[in-house]
Amino acid sequence: MALDPETFDLLKSTLQRFVREKLVPREDEVAETNGIPADIRAEMQELGLFGLSIPEAFGGLGLGMEEEVNLAFELGKTSPAFRSLLGTNNGIGSQGLIMDGTDAQKQNYLPKLASGEMIASFALTEAEAGSDARSLRTSARRDGNDFILNGTKRYITNAPHAGLFTVFARTEDPDNPVGSITAFLVEAGTPGLSIGPVDKKMGQQGSLTSDVIFENCRVPASAVLGEKTGQGFRTAMKVLDRGRLHISAVCVGAAERLIADSLDYAMERKQFGQPIAEFQLVQAMLADSRAEAFAARCMVLETARAKDRAEVVTTDAACCKMYASEMVGRVADRAVQIHGGAGYMSEYAIERFYRDVRLFRIYEGTTQIQQLVIARNMIKQRKSEL
Ligand SMILES: Cc1cc2nc3c(=O)[nH]c(=O)nc-3n(C[C@H](O)[C@H](O)[C@H](O)COP(=O)(O)OP(=O)(O)OC[C@H]3O[C@@H](n4cnc5c(N)ncnc54)[C@H](O)[C@@H]3O)c2cc1C
């Protein structure tokens, strides 16, 4: 626990109020303008939301995993685009730096990320290297004291806003003919780094992704994360472990929002002379959603507590990501059904959420990749016992 219980409760109730009073009323605006309003970003900064998981020594709140998921449950209750703006600073954009960065790198970047003055992006995926991230082709060729980066990263969240990219590229390795993967900290504006057009997506309007292109982009050796080459893949996998728990918590929050909206609608909407909530077939949909969201909440909390006890949670974090992201897809589908025709219309938030939550089953490791992680770890564990 980083904060004493009263301070944490105060932070949580402030966030709940912020979500309810400031973010939910602006959801349509964010979807229509495909951007987060500047005043909302400023309020997020004031509340310290960009530095939830960044250590206090660097200006963040230094929250533990249980505290972080408890806040992510709340952030999940509004458009995922809001969370996405601060998600990379708390998650995949900063965690590599926190886990494996040198003191100088941490001093240089973490305070700016914690305050939200600088946005961080995580650039792993490429056109030919998605689930198979290990096959990435972006190259980093040594040239004296520098490295020269060439290649294109795809679908990079917050790239158009980012001041700092953690970029994964292949460096030469005498022991390994295909080279090894190294993480680089590259600042926006570095000559040779450019950002492609903003991607047009199915949902999560307001959260921007685009290509990040490196053309003979020269960076000093001090830009190597942790100043050690060949460690990048390990860093990426560690970062994703934590990120998966965070995303799972956001899925739980989104499911709880969808359930609350569905219940209100079902109690108000009348057919055959009574509220549709009185029909047992509608009750079944509400009950299934409630039970599944509750199961996911319990899984996420249990795994977050284990992570705070410094236990290895790779398998359970993958279970959480797989279950929670699939769960919120089912809950969103039932929410549309409970709303009937209204659920298909963009006047109601349900239609937007239905599209928004689809992404959770794809990024930070698809459901199939989570299944592979879980089953492989089960087999490995059993073999070690035999
Ligand atoms: C909106 C958005 C934001 C993103 N943000 C970022 C970001 O900030 N940084 C970043 O680096 N990446 C980001 N990504 C990329 C994301 O992580 C990848 O899209 C994801 O990992 C899947 O890779 P892919 O799209 O290449 O699909 P593929 O890997 O081509 O997968 C296609 C299908 O094949 C399945 N599949 C693949 N391999 C196997 C296998 N071995 N066994 C069984 N099934 C398999 C997959 O599960 C999937 O169903 C983002 C993506 C999106 C859509």
XYZ file of C-alpha atoms and ligand atoms in Angstrom:
439
model
C 0.000 0.000 0.000
C 1.557 3.278 -1.046
C -1.103 5.528 0.493
C -2.717 5.273 3.899
C -6.313 3.970 3.627
C -7.981 7.355 4.295
C -5.893 9.173 1.682
C -6.592 6.401 -0.814
C -10.349 6.506 -0.113
C -10.302 10.259 -0.629
C -8.459 9.853 -3.948
C -10.910 7.170 -5.054
C -13.998 9.218 -4.181
C -12.492 12.274 -5.938
C -11.924 10.152 -9.032
C -15.459 8.718 -8.856
C -16.854 12.257 -8.746
C -14.555 13.404 -11.576
C -15.691 10.493 -13.772
C -19.361 11.004 -12.984
C -19.528 14.795 -13.121
C -16.798 15.775 -15.595
C -16.036 12.863 -17.922
C -19.360 11.095 -18.523
C -21.082 14.341 -19.695
C -18.285 14.929 -22.250
C -18.287 11.425 -23.802
C -20.214 12.424 -26.947
C -17.998 15.462 -27.499
C -14.871 13.284 -27.294
C -16.333 10.804 -29.782
C -17.385 13.550 -32.190
C -14.170 15.599 -32.064
C -11.855 12.566 -31.792
C -9.876 14.324 -29.065
C -9.715 14.937 -25.323
C -10.598 18.574 -24.486
C -7.669 20.607 -23.129
C -9.514 21.517 -19.908
C -10.113 17.821 -19.152
C -6.455 17.017 -19.718
C -5.506 19.880 -17.375
C -7.855 18.555 -14.665
C -6.417 15.057 -15.067
C -2.973 16.555 -14.536
C -4.124 18.436 -11.423
C -5.546 15.246 -9.955
C -2.214 13.478 -10.489
C -3.791 10.856 -12.761
C -0.799 10.681 -15.130
C 1.494 9.481 -12.355
C -0.594 6.911 -10.484
C 1.968 4.136 -10.864
C 5.122 6.284 -11.096
C 7.212 6.222 -7.870
C 6.784 9.125 -5.457
C 10.496 9.919 -5.748
C 9.785 10.979 -9.339
C 6.636 12.963 -8.629
C 4.045 10.202 -9.012
C 1.720 8.634 -6.447
C 3.612 5.328 -6.467
C 0.452 3.262 -6.102
C 0.602 -0.483 -5.611
C -1.181 -2.782 -8.057
C -4.270 -3.262 -5.877
C -4.666 0.493 -5.543
C -4.113 0.980 -9.266
C -6.757 -1.569 -10.286
C -9.223 -0.065 -7.822
C -8.838 3.270 -9.613
C -8.895 1.608 -13.045
C -12.299 0.098 -12.124
C -13.542 3.689 -11.775
C -11.841 4.991 -14.933
C -13.432 2.120 -16.851
C -16.872 3.547 -16.155
C -16.515 6.210 -18.835
C -15.271 6.305 -22.443
C -12.021 4.338 -22.691
C -10.505 7.278 -24.634
C -10.121 9.278 -21.397
C -8.184 6.462 -19.746
C -6.161 5.917 -22.880
C -4.623 9.401 -22.709
C -3.191 8.738 -19.265
C -2.943 4.951 -19.655
C 0.361 4.927 -21.509
C 2.063 7.211 -18.924
C 0.946 4.906 -16.117
C 1.385 1.684 -18.019
C 3.217 0.576 -21.117
C 4.839 3.980 -21.746
C 6.544 4.368 -18.367
C 6.853 0.921 -16.816
C 9.868 -0.127 -18.897
C 11.653 2.988 -17.681
C 10.637 2.334 -14.061
C 11.661 -1.336 -14.179
C 14.833 -1.210 -16.249
C 15.854 2.451 -16.779
C 19.074 3.969 -15.413
C 18.837 6.596 -12.663
C 19.665 9.341 -15.165
C 16.918 8.156 -17.549
C 14.386 8.018 -14.711
C 15.371 11.497 -13.473
C 15.152 12.846 -16.977
C 11.713 11.543 -17.934
C 9.627 10.212 -15.047
C 8.798 13.582 -13.409
C 7.509 14.911 -16.751
C 5.470 11.745 -17.325
C 4.076 11.808 -13.763
C 2.866 15.395 -14.162
C 1.388 14.708 -17.599
C 3.576 17.412 -19.119
C 4.950 14.700 -21.421
C 3.015 11.756 -22.904
C 4.771 8.409 -23.362
C 4.124 5.824 -26.072
C 5.174 2.199 -26.366
C 6.253 1.256 -29.879
C 6.542 -2.504 -30.323
C 4.075 -3.582 -33.046
C 4.968 -3.502 -36.755
C 3.039 -4.381 -39.919
C 4.589 -7.859 -40.019
C 5.104 -8.286 -36.267
C 1.948 -8.155 -34.112
C 1.318 -11.212 -31.936
C 4.734 -12.426 -33.049
C 6.445 -9.315 -31.665
C 9.748 -11.163 -31.428
C 9.995 -11.091 -35.240
C 10.142 -7.284 -35.378
C 12.349 -5.793 -38.091
C 13.031 -2.201 -37.066
C 16.810 -2.048 -36.998
C 19.262 -0.166 -34.797
C 22.717 -0.114 -36.384
C 25.665 0.903 -34.236
C 27.613 3.905 -35.588
C 30.387 4.998 -33.215
C 28.684 6.179 -30.036
C 25.272 6.311 -31.696
C 22.614 3.985 -33.059
C 20.749 4.567 -36.317
C 17.121 3.427 -36.321
C 15.162 2.405 -39.415
C 11.691 0.897 -39.590
C 7.983 1.587 -39.038
C 5.895 0.919 -35.942
C 2.144 0.429 -36.359
C -1.006 1.333 -34.358
C 0.936 3.192 -31.670
C -1.415 4.609 -29.026
C -0.934 8.308 -28.262
C 1.812 8.643 -30.908
C 0.449 12.007 -32.140
C 0.654 13.404 -28.562
C 3.807 11.644 -27.416
C 6.968 13.360 -26.258
C 8.743 10.073 -25.571
C 8.687 6.699 -27.345
C 9.981 3.431 -25.956
C 10.989 1.845 -29.253
C 11.907 -1.796 -29.703
C 14.502 -2.430 -32.411
C 16.917 -5.142 -33.466
C 20.586 -4.573 -32.630
C 23.531 -6.585 -33.936
C 24.565 -9.405 -31.645
C 27.707 -11.478 -32.295
C 26.131 -14.501 -30.521
C 22.860 -14.276 -32.405
C 22.747 -14.058 -36.231
C 19.285 -12.404 -36.279
C 20.360 -9.847 -33.691
C 18.648 -9.173 -30.402
C 15.903 -6.810 -29.348
C 16.843 -3.595 -27.597
C 14.588 -0.883 -26.153
C 15.417 2.755 -26.951
C 14.061 5.948 -25.413
C 13.493 8.282 -28.341
C 12.122 11.794 -27.968
C 9.569 13.243 -30.387
C 11.244 15.757 -32.659
C 14.410 13.680 -33.050
C 15.426 14.102 -36.722
C 14.421 11.009 -38.694
C 11.371 10.262 -36.493
C 7.991 11.075 -38.005
C 4.364 10.279 -37.211
C 1.953 8.932 -39.816
C -1.654 10.079 -40.280
C -4.079 9.328 -37.429
C -5.676 5.881 -37.939
C -9.435 5.644 -38.550
C -10.772 3.100 -36.065
C -13.939 1.140 -35.223
C -14.214 2.782 -31.810
C -12.408 4.547 -28.976
C -12.574 7.864 -30.851
C -10.533 10.388 -28.894
C -7.755 7.861 -28.376
C -5.347 8.349 -31.261
C -3.081 5.790 -32.876
C -0.739 6.121 -35.814
C 2.414 4.773 -37.401
C 5.766 5.915 -36.037
C 8.394 6.009 -38.771
C 12.167 5.923 -38.314
C 14.337 6.932 -41.274
C 18.018 7.041 -40.375
C 17.023 8.308 -36.953
C 20.244 8.823 -34.982
C 20.128 8.390 -31.191
C 23.013 8.299 -28.696
C 23.969 5.074 -26.894
C 22.615 6.711 -23.719
C 19.120 6.304 -25.254
C 19.327 2.521 -24.789
C 16.905 1.686 -21.979
C 18.994 0.666 -18.986
C 22.055 1.207 -21.211
C 22.055 -2.550 -21.909
C 21.415 -3.908 -25.398
C 19.571 -7.192 -25.955
C 17.232 -6.752 -22.949
C 14.327 -5.223 -24.849
C 12.107 -8.258 -25.293
C 12.327 -9.133 -21.610
C 11.437 -5.534 -20.726
C 8.464 -5.587 -23.113
C 7.078 -8.795 -21.604
C 7.443 -7.492 -18.018
C 5.679 -4.280 -18.979
C 2.808 -6.205 -20.564
C 2.301 -8.308 -17.388
C 1.355 -5.215 -15.410
C -0.517 -3.648 -18.331
C -2.734 -6.714 -18.664
C -3.967 -6.351 -15.106
C -4.665 -2.660 -15.643
C -6.635 -3.350 -18.850
C -8.562 -6.151 -17.095
C -9.628 -3.679 -14.407
C -10.758 -1.189 -17.066
C -12.863 -3.997 -18.634
C -14.522 -4.622 -15.254
C -15.315 -0.906 -14.882
C -16.771 -0.748 -18.403
C -18.907 -3.828 -17.709
C -20.207 -2.269 -14.488
C -21.130 0.912 -16.350
C -22.943 -1.087 -19.057
C -24.809 -3.100 -16.424
C -25.864 0.058 -14.540
C -27.128 1.681 -17.769
C -28.925 -1.533 -18.762
C -30.612 -1.907 -15.383
C -31.839 1.712 -15.428
C -33.146 1.288 -18.959
C -34.837 -2.032 -18.158
C -36.583 -0.535 -15.129
C -37.850 2.439 -17.131
C -38.745 0.922 -20.483
C -42.256 -0.546 -20.539
C -43.616 -3.188 -22.904
C -46.732 -5.337 -22.514
C -47.779 -2.937 -19.766
C -44.784 -3.425 -17.473
C -41.104 -2.548 -17.151
C -39.038 -4.963 -19.231
C -36.943 -5.572 -16.067
C -39.898 -7.642 -14.809
C -39.466 -10.174 -17.623
C -37.442 -13.152 -16.525
C -35.622 -13.422 -19.859
C -34.360 -9.839 -19.410
C -33.501 -10.619 -15.781
C -31.391 -13.551 -16.995
C -29.313 -11.204 -19.151
C -28.854 -8.774 -16.248
C -27.930 -11.577 -13.858
C -25.448 -13.224 -16.236
C -23.710 -9.884 -16.778
C -23.612 -9.090 -13.060
C -22.164 -12.497 -12.171
C -19.513 -12.384 -14.890
C -18.415 -8.836 -14.029
C -18.206 -9.829 -10.363
C -16.071 -12.874 -11.222
C -13.687 -10.708 -13.239
C -13.485 -8.118 -10.439
C -12.519 -10.850 -7.950
C -9.891 -12.302 -10.315
C -8.321 -8.895 -10.922
C -8.208 -7.976 -7.227
C -6.778 -11.347 -6.213
C -4.048 -11.176 -8.867
C -3.235 -7.531 -8.075
C -2.768 -8.457 -4.390
C -0.462 -11.323 -5.397
C 1.556 -8.907 -7.551
C 1.870 -6.538 -4.577
C 3.260 -9.499 -2.587
C 5.914 -9.748 -5.370
C 4.580 -13.117 -6.579
C 4.988 -14.022 -10.269
C 1.531 -13.448 -11.759
C 2.166 -13.973 -15.484
C -0.338 -16.828 -15.816
C -3.011 -15.219 -13.674
C -2.594 -11.803 -15.342
C -3.149 -13.544 -18.691
C -6.239 -15.304 -17.219
C -7.562 -11.904 -16.081
C -6.928 -10.245 -19.465
C -8.543 -13.132 -21.352
C -11.574 -13.453 -19.091
C -12.240 -9.768 -18.418
C -11.916 -8.647 -22.049
C -14.141 -11.480 -23.322
C -16.556 -10.856 -20.446
C -17.015 -7.170 -21.265
C -17.700 -8.119 -24.897
C -20.545 -10.391 -23.764
C -21.846 -7.765 -21.341
C -21.828 -5.098 -24.080
C -23.682 -7.459 -26.411
C -26.364 -8.104 -23.774
C -26.562 -4.359 -23.063
C -27.429 -3.731 -26.725
C -30.041 -6.512 -26.527
C -31.629 -5.116 -23.359
C -31.847 -1.694 -25.002
C -33.488 -3.200 -28.113
C -33.487 -0.826 -31.107
C -32.243 2.002 -28.878
C -29.103 -0.035 -28.224
C -28.298 0.128 -31.919
C -28.667 3.906 -32.103
C -25.805 6.276 -31.421
C -28.051 8.421 -29.236
C -27.343 5.978 -26.395
C -23.843 5.360 -25.046
C -24.355 1.603 -25.373
C -23.709 1.569 -29.128
C -20.428 3.458 -28.611
C -19.302 1.237 -25.735
C -20.114 -1.875 -27.794
C -17.546 -0.716 -30.378
C -15.103 0.674 -27.817
C -14.748 -2.513 -25.753
C -14.040 -4.671 -28.816
C -10.438 -3.480 -28.722
C -9.744 -5.001 -25.308
C -9.688 -8.507 -26.816
C -7.045 -7.458 -29.330
C -4.347 -5.186 -27.917
C -1.740 -5.915 -25.243
C -1.978 -9.538 -26.433
C -5.028 -11.041 -28.164
C -7.233 -13.593 -26.405
C -5.471 -16.350 -28.355
C -2.071 -15.155 -27.151
C -3.353 -15.128 -23.544
C -4.562 -18.714 -24.047
C -1.107 -19.712 -25.284
C 0.595 -18.016 -22.324
C -1.736 -19.714 -19.841
C -1.476 -23.209 -21.337
C 2.295 -23.019 -21.880
C 2.822 -21.986 -18.265
C 0.539 -24.783 -17.055
C 2.588 -27.344 -18.994
C 5.898 -25.860 -17.804
C 4.716 -25.926 -14.193
C 3.546 -29.530 -14.431
C 6.821 -30.626 -16.041
C 8.770 -29.016 -13.207
C 6.750 -31.066 -10.714
C 7.294 -34.447 -12.426
C -6.265 0.632 -31.271
C -4.968 -0.117 -31.113
C -3.987 0.399 -30.284
C -2.752 -0.242 -30.191
N -1.751 0.322 -29.438
C -0.499 -0.218 -29.488
C 0.596 0.434 -28.857
O 0.452 1.471 -28.207
N 1.842 -0.118 -28.988
C 2.070 -1.264 -29.692
O 3.207 -1.690 -29.773
N 1.031 -1.928 -30.288
C -0.234 -1.426 -30.212
N -1.282 -2.068 -30.846
C -1.026 -3.300 -31.558
C -1.651 -4.529 -30.902
O -0.949 -4.878 -29.737
C -1.687 -5.644 -31.959
O -2.677 -5.264 -32.914
C -2.008 -7.003 -31.375
O -0.953 -7.471 -30.581
C -2.316 -8.047 -32.460
O -1.372 -8.027 -33.462
P -1.858 -7.957 -35.013
O -2.806 -6.821 -35.114
O -0.677 -7.936 -35.874
O -2.687 -9.285 -35.231
P -2.058 -10.732 -35.621
O -0.903 -11.039 -34.738
O -1.853 -10.774 -37.100
O -3.273 -11.658 -35.243
C -4.381 -11.915 -36.088
C -5.165 -13.079 -35.495
O -4.340 -14.261 -35.441
C -4.293 -14.753 -34.112
N -2.991 -15.351 -33.845
C -1.762 -14.809 -34.072
N -0.793 -15.662 -33.682
C -1.423 -16.748 -33.163
C -0.977 -17.971 -32.575
N 0.315 -18.226 -32.399
N -1.899 -18.863 -32.176
C -3.225 -18.597 -32.331
N -3.711 -17.454 -32.871
C -2.822 -16.553 -33.277
C -4.559 -13.538 -33.246
O -5.015 -13.917 -31.944
C -5.614 -12.819 -34.051
O -6.862 -13.399 -33.814
C -2.531 -1.456 -30.908
C -3.557 -1.997 -31.686
C -4.755 -1.338 -31.825
C -5.817 -1.938 -32.716
